[in-house]
Coordinates of C-alpha atoms and ligand atoms in Angstrom, one line a residue:
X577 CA 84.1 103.4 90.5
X578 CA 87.5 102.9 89.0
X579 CA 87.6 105.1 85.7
X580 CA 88.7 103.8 82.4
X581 CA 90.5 106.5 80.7
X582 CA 90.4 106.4 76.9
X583 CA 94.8 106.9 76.3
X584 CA 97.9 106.6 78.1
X585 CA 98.5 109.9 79.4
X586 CA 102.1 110.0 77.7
X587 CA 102.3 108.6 74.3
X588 CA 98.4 109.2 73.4
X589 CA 98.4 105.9 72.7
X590 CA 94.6 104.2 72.7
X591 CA 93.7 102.2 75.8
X592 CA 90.4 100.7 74.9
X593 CA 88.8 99.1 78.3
X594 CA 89.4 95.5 77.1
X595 CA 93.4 96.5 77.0
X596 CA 95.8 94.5 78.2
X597 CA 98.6 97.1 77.9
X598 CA 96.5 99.9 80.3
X599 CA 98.3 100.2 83.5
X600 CA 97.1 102.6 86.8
X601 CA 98.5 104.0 89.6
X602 CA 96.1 104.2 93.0
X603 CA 94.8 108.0 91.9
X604 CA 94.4 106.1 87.9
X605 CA 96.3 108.1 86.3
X606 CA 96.4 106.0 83.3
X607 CA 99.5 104.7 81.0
X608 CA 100.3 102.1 78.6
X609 CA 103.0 99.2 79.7
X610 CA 105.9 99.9 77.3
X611 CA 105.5 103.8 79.2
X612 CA 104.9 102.3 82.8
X613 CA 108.3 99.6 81.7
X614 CA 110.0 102.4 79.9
X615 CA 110.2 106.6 80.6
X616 CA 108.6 106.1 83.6
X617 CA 110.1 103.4 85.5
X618 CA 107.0 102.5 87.2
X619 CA 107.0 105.7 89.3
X620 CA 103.8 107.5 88.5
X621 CA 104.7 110.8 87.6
X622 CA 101.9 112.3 89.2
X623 CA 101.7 110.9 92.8
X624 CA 105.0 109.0 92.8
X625 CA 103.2 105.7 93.3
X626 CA 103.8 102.4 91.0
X627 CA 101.4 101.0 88.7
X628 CA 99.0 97.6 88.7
X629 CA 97.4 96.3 85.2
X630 CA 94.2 98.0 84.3
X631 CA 91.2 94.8 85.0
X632 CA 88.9 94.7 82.3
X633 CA 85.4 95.6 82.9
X634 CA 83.1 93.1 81.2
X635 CA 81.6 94.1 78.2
X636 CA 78.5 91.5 79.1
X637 CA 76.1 91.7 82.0
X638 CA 77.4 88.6 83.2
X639 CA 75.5 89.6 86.4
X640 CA 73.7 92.5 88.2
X641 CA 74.2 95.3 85.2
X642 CA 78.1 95.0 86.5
X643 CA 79.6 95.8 82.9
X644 CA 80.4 98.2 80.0
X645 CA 76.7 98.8 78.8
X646 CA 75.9 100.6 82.3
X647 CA 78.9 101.7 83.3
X648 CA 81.4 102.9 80.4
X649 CA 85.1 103.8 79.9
X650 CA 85.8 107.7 79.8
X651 CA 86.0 109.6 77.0
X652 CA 88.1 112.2 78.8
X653 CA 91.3 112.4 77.2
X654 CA 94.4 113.5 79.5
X655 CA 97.3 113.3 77.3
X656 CA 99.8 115.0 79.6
X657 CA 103.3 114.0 78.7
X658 CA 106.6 113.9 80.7
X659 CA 109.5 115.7 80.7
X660 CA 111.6 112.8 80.6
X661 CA 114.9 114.2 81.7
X662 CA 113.3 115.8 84.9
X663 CA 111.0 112.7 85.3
X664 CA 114.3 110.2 85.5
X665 CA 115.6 112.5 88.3
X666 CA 112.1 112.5 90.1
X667 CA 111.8 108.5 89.1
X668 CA 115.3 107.7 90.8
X669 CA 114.5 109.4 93.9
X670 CA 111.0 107.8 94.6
X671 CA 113.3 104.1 94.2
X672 CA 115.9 105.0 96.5
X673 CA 112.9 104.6 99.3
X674 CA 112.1 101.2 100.4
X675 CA 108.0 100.9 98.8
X676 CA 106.6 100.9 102.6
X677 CA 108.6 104.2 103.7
X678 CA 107.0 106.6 100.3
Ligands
ZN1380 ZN1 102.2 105.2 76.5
ZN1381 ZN1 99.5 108.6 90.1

């Protein structure tokens, strides 16, 4: 199950899982869209992989105890920010290579 992590792992900001502004790469590592548009220039600094919006995980059981109430958002916080210098050399690499061939 996909876990909600609580802030974007840069700027600490607060992700609540109703955000619109979370953003994940395929491992969800976890960031919020003015990072994903900005320092990190959708390259995950993690995995080198690029980012999707978070989905929202209903806070009702709209059906089958699929929701919030069973299944919450972390409280884990991994605030783990980037070097921002080193990532935009990392960053540039990763886009050089065509999506398919990373
Ligand atoms: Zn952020
Ligand atoms: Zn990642």
């Amino acid at each position: 199950m996909l876990e909600l992590r609580p802030v974007c792992e840069n700027c600490n900001k607060a992700l609540p899982p109703n955000s619109r502004e979370a953003r994940i790469c395929s491992y969800e590592c976890t960031y919020c869209g003015s990072c994903v548009d900005g320092v990190l220039g959708n390259v995950c600094p993690n995995c080198g992989g690029g980012f999707v919006p978070r989905p929202i995980r209903p806070a009702k059981n709209w059906k089958g105890d699929h929701c919030l109430i069973k299944d919450p958002a972390s409280s884990k916080v991994r605030h783990r920010p980037v070097d921002p210098e080193a990532h935009a050399q990392f960053a540039a690499r990763i886009r050089s290579i065509p999506p398919e061939q990373r």
